[in-house]
PDB file of C-alpha atoms in Angstrom:
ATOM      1  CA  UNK A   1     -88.831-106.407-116.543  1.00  0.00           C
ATOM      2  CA  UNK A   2     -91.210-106.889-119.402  1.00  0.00           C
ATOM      3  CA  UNK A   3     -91.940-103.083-119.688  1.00  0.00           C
ATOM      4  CA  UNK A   4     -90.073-100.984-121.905  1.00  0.00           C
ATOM      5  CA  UNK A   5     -89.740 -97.622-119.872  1.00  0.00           C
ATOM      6  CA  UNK A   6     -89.738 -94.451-122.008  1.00  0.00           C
ATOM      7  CA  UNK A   7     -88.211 -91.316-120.804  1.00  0.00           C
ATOM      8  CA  UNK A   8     -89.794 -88.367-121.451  1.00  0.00           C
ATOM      9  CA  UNK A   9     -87.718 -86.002-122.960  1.00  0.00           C
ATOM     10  CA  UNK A  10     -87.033 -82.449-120.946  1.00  0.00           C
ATOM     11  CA  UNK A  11     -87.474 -79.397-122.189  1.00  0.00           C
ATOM     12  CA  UNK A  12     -85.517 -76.242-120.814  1.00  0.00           C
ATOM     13  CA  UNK A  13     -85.035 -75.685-117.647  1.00  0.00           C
ATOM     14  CA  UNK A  14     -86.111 -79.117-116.860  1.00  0.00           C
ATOM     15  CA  UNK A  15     -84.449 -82.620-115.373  1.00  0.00           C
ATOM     16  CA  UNK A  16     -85.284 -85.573-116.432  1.00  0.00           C
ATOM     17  CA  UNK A  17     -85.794 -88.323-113.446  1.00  0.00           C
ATOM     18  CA  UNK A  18     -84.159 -91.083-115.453  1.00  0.00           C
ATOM     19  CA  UNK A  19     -80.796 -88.650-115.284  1.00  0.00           C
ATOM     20  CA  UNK A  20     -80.676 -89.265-111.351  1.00  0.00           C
ATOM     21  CA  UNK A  21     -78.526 -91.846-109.947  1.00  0.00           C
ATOM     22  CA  UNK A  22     -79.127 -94.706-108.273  1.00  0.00           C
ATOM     23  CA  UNK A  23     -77.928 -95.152-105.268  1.00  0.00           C
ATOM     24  CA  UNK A  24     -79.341 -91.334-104.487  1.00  0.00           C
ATOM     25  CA  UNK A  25     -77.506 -88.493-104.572  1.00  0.00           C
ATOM     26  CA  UNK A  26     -77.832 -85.516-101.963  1.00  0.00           C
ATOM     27  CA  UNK A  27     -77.566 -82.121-103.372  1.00  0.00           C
ATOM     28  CA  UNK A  28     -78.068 -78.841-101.667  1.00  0.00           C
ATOM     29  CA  UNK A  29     -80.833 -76.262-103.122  1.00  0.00           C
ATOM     30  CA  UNK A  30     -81.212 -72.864-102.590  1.00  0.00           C
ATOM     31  CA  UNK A  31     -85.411 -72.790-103.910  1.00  0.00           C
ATOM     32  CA  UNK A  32     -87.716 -71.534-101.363  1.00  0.00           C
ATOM     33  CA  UNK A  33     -89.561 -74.200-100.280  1.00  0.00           C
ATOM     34  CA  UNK A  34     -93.018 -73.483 -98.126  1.00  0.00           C
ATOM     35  CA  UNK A  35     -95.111 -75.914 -96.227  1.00  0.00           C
ATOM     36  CA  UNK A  36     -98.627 -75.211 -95.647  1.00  0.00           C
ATOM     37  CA  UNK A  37    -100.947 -76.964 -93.074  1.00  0.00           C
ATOM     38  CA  UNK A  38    -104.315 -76.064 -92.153  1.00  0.00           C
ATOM     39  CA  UNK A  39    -104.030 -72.274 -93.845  1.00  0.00           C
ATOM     40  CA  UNK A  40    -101.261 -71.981 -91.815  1.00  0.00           C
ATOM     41  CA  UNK A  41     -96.962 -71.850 -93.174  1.00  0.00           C
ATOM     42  CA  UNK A  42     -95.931 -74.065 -90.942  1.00  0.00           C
ATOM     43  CA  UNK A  43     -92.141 -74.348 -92.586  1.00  0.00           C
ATOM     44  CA  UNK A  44     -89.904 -72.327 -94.788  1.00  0.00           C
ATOM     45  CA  UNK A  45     -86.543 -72.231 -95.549  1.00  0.00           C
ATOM     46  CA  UNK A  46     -83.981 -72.035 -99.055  1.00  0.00           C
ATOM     47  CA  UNK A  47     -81.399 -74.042 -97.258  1.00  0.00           C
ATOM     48  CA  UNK A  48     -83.072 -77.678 -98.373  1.00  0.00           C
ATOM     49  CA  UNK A  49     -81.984 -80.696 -99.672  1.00  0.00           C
ATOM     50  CA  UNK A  50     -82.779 -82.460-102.264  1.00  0.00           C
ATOM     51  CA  UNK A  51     -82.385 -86.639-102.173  1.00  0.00           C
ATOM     52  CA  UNK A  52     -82.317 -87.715-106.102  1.00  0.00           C
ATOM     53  CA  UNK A  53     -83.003 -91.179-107.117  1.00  0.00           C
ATOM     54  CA  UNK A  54     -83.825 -92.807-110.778  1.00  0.00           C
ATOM     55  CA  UNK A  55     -87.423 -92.921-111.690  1.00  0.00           C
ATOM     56  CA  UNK A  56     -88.041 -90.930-108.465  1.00  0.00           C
ATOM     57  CA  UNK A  57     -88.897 -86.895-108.555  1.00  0.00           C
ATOM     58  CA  UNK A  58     -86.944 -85.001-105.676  1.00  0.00           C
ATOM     59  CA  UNK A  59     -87.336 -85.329-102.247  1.00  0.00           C
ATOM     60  CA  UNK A  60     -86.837 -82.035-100.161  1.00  0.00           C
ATOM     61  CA  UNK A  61     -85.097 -81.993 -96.414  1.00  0.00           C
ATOM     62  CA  UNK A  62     -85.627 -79.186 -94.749  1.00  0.00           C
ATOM     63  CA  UNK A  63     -83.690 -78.521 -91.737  1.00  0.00           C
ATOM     64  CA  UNK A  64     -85.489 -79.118 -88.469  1.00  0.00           C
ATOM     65  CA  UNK A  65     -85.517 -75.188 -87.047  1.00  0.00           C
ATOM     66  CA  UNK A  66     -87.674 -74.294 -90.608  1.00  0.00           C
ATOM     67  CA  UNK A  67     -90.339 -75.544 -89.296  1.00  0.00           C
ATOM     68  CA  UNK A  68     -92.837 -73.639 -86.664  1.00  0.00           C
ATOM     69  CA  UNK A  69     -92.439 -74.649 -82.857  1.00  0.00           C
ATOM     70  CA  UNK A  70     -95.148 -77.602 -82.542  1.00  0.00           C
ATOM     71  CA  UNK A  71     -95.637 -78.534 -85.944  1.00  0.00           C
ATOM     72  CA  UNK A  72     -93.523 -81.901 -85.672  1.00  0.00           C
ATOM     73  CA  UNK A  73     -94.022 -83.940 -83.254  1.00  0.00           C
ATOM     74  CA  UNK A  74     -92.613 -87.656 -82.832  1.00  0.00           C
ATOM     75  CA  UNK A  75     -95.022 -90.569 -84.286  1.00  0.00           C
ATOM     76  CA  UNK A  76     -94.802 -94.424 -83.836  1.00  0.00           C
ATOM     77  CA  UNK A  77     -93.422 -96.516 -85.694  1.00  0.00           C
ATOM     78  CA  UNK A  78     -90.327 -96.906 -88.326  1.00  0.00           C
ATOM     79  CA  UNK A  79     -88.848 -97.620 -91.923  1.00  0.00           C
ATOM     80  CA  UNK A  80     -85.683 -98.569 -93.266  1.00  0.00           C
ATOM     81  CA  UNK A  81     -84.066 -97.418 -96.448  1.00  0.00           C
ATOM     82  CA  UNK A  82     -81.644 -99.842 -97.791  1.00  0.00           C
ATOM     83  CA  UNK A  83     -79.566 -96.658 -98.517  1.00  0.00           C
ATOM     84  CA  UNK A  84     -80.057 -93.909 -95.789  1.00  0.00           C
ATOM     85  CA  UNK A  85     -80.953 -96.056 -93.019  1.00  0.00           C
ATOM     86  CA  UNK A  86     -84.007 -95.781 -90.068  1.00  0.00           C
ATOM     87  CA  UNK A  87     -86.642 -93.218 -90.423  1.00  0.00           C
ATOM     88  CA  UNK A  88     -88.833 -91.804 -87.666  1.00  0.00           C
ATOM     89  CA  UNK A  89     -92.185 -90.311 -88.308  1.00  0.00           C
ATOM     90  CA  UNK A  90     -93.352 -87.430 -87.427  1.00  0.00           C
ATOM     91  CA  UNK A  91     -96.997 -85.773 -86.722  1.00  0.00           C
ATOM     92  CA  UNK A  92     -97.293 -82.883 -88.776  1.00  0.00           C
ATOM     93  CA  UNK A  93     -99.678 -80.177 -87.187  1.00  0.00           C
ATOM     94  CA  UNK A  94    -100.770 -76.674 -88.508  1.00  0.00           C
ATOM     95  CA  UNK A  95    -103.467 -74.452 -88.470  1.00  0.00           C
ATOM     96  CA  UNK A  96    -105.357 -76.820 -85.975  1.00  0.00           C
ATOM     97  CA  UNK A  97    -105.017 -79.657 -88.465  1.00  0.00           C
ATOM     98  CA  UNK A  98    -102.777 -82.321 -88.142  1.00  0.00           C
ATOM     99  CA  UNK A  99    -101.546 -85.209 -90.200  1.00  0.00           C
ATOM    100  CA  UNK A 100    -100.225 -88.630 -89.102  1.00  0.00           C
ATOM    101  CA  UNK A 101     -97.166 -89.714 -89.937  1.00  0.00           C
ATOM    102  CA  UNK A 102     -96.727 -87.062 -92.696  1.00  0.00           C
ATOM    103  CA  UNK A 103     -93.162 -85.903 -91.794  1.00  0.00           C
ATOM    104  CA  UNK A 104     -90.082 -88.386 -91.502  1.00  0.00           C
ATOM    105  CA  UNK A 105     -85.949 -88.149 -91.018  1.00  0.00           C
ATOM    106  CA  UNK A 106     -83.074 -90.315 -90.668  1.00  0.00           C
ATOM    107  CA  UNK A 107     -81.745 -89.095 -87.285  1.00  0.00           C
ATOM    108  CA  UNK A 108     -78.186 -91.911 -87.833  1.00  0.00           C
ATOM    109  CA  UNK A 109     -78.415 -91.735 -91.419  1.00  0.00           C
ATOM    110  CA  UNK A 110     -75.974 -94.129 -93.083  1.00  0.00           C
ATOM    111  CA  UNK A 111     -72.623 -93.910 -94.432  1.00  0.00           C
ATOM    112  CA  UNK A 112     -73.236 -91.163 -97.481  1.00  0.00           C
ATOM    113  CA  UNK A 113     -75.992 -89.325 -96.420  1.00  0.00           C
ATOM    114  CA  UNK A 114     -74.724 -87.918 -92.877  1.00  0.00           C
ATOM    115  CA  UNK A 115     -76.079 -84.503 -93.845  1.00  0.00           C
ATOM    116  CA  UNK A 116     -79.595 -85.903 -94.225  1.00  0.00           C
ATOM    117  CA  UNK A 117     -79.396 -85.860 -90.028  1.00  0.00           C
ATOM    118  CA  UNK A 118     -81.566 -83.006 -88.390  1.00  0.00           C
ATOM    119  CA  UNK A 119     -83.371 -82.637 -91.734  1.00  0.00           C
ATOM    120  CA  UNK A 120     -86.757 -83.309 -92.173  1.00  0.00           C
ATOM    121  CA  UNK A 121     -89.363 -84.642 -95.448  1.00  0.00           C
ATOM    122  CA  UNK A 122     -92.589 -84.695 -95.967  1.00  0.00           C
ATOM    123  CA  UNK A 123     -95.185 -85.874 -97.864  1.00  0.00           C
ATOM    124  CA  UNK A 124     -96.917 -83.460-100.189  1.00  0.00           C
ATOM    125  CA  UNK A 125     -99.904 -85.043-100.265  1.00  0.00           C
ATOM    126  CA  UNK A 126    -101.575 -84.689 -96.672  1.00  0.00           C
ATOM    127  CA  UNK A 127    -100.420 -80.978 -96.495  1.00  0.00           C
ATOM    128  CA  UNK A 128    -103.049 -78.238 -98.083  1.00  0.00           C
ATOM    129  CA  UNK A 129    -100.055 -77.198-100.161  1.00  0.00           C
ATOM    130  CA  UNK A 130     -95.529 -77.552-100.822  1.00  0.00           C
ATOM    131  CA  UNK A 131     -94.430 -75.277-102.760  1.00  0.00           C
ATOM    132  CA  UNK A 132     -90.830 -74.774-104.704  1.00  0.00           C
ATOM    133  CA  UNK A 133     -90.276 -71.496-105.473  1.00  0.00           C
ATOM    134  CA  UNK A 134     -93.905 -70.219-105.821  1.00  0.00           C
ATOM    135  CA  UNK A 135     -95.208 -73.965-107.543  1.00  0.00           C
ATOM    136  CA  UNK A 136     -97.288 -75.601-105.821  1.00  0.00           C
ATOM    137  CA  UNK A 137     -95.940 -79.338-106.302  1.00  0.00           C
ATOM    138  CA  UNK A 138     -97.573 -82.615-106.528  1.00  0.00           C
ATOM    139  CA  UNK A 139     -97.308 -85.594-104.574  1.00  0.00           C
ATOM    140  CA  UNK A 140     -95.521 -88.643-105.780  1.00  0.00           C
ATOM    141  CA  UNK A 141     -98.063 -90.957-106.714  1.00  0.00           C
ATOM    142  CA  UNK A 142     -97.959 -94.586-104.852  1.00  0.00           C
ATOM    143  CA  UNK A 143     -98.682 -93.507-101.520  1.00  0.00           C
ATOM    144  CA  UNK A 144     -95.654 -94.517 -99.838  1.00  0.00           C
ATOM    145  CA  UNK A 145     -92.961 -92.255-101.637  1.00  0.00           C
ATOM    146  CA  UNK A 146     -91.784 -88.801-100.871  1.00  0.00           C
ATOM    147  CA  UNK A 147     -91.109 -87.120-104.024  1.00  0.00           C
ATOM    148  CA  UNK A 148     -92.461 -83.978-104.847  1.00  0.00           C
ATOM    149  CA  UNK A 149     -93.429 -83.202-108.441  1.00  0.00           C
ATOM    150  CA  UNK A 150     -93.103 -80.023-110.045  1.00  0.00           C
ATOM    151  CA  UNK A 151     -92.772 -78.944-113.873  1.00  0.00           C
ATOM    152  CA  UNK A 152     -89.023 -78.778-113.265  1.00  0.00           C
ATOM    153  CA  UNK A 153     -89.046 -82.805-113.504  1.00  0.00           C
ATOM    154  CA  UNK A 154     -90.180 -85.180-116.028  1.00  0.00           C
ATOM    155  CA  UNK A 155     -90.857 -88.722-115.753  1.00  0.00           C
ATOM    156  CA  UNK A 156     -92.485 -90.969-115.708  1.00  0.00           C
ATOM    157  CA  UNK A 157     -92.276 -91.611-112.011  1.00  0.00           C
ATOM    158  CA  UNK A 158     -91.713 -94.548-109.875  1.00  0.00           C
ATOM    159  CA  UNK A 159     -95.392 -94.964-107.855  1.00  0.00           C
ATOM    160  CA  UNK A 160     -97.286 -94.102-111.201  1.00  0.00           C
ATOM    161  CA  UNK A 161     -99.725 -96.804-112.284  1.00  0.00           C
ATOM    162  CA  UNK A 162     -97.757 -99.693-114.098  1.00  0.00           C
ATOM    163  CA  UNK A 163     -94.558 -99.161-112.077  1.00  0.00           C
ATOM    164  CA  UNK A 164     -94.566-101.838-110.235  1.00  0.00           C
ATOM    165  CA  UNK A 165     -92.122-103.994-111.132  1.00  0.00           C
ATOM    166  CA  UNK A 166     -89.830-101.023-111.937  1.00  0.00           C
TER     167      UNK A 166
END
């Protein structure tokens, strides 16, 4: 690596991504987490999960009964994750929207993240708004990552331009 990553430095209150390990670690959080889709809440819950990974700002796993009947509904295709295992996709729909392959889960997750099964992410960015605890959070930049990105977290963050080869 021929880049020289510098941390930014948290403030109070904050985390720092470069602090999270790597493989992931699973953590339980009690912030209210709401998921809006076409002006509709189409999940809520404060029993998530956060997945944290170096470079990467949290990924939240809400368990499968937070979300309105409807608003998930199985999509093709599938990913692996050298550490959790297969994901399925999920068609997110609310509010007479719906978004492709927004949603995902690891329904046999590997060894270490068994409590990841009947959870469900998704991404922040095809939803009209995520929020954490009244903040509206920002999708991880790079398209294909999860995280979401509020002013809890600092960076800089895997997906952001020039991470590449991170």
């Amino acid at each position: 690596m021929s880049q020289r990553i510098v941390p930014a430095v948290p403030g109070p209150g904050q985390e720092s991504v470069w602090d999270y390990p790597r493989p992931p670690r699973v953590e339980p959080s009690s912030g209210q987490i709401r998921i809006y889709l076409g002006g509709e809440l189409i999940a809520e819950t404060t029993e998530s999960l956060r997945v944290l990974e170096t470079s990467h700002p949290p990924v939240y796993y809400l368990p499968r009964a937070a979300f309105l009947a409807g608003a998930l509904e199985p999509s093709q295709g599938s990913s692996w994750c050298e550490f959790k295992g297969q994901a399925q996709y999920f068609t997110v729909r609310g509010g007479g929207r719906s978004a492709e392959r927004a949603a995902w889960s690891y329904p046999q997750p590997l060894p270490g993240y068994a409590e990841l099964a009947g959870r469900v992410a998704v991404y922040a960015g095809p939803m009209d708004r995520c929020e954490v605890d009244g903040e509206v959070a920002r999708p991880q930049a790079g398209g294909f990552y999860g995280g979401w990105v509020t002013d809890r977290v600092v960076g800089p963050f895997k997906g952001e331009p020039g991470t590449l080869g991170w």
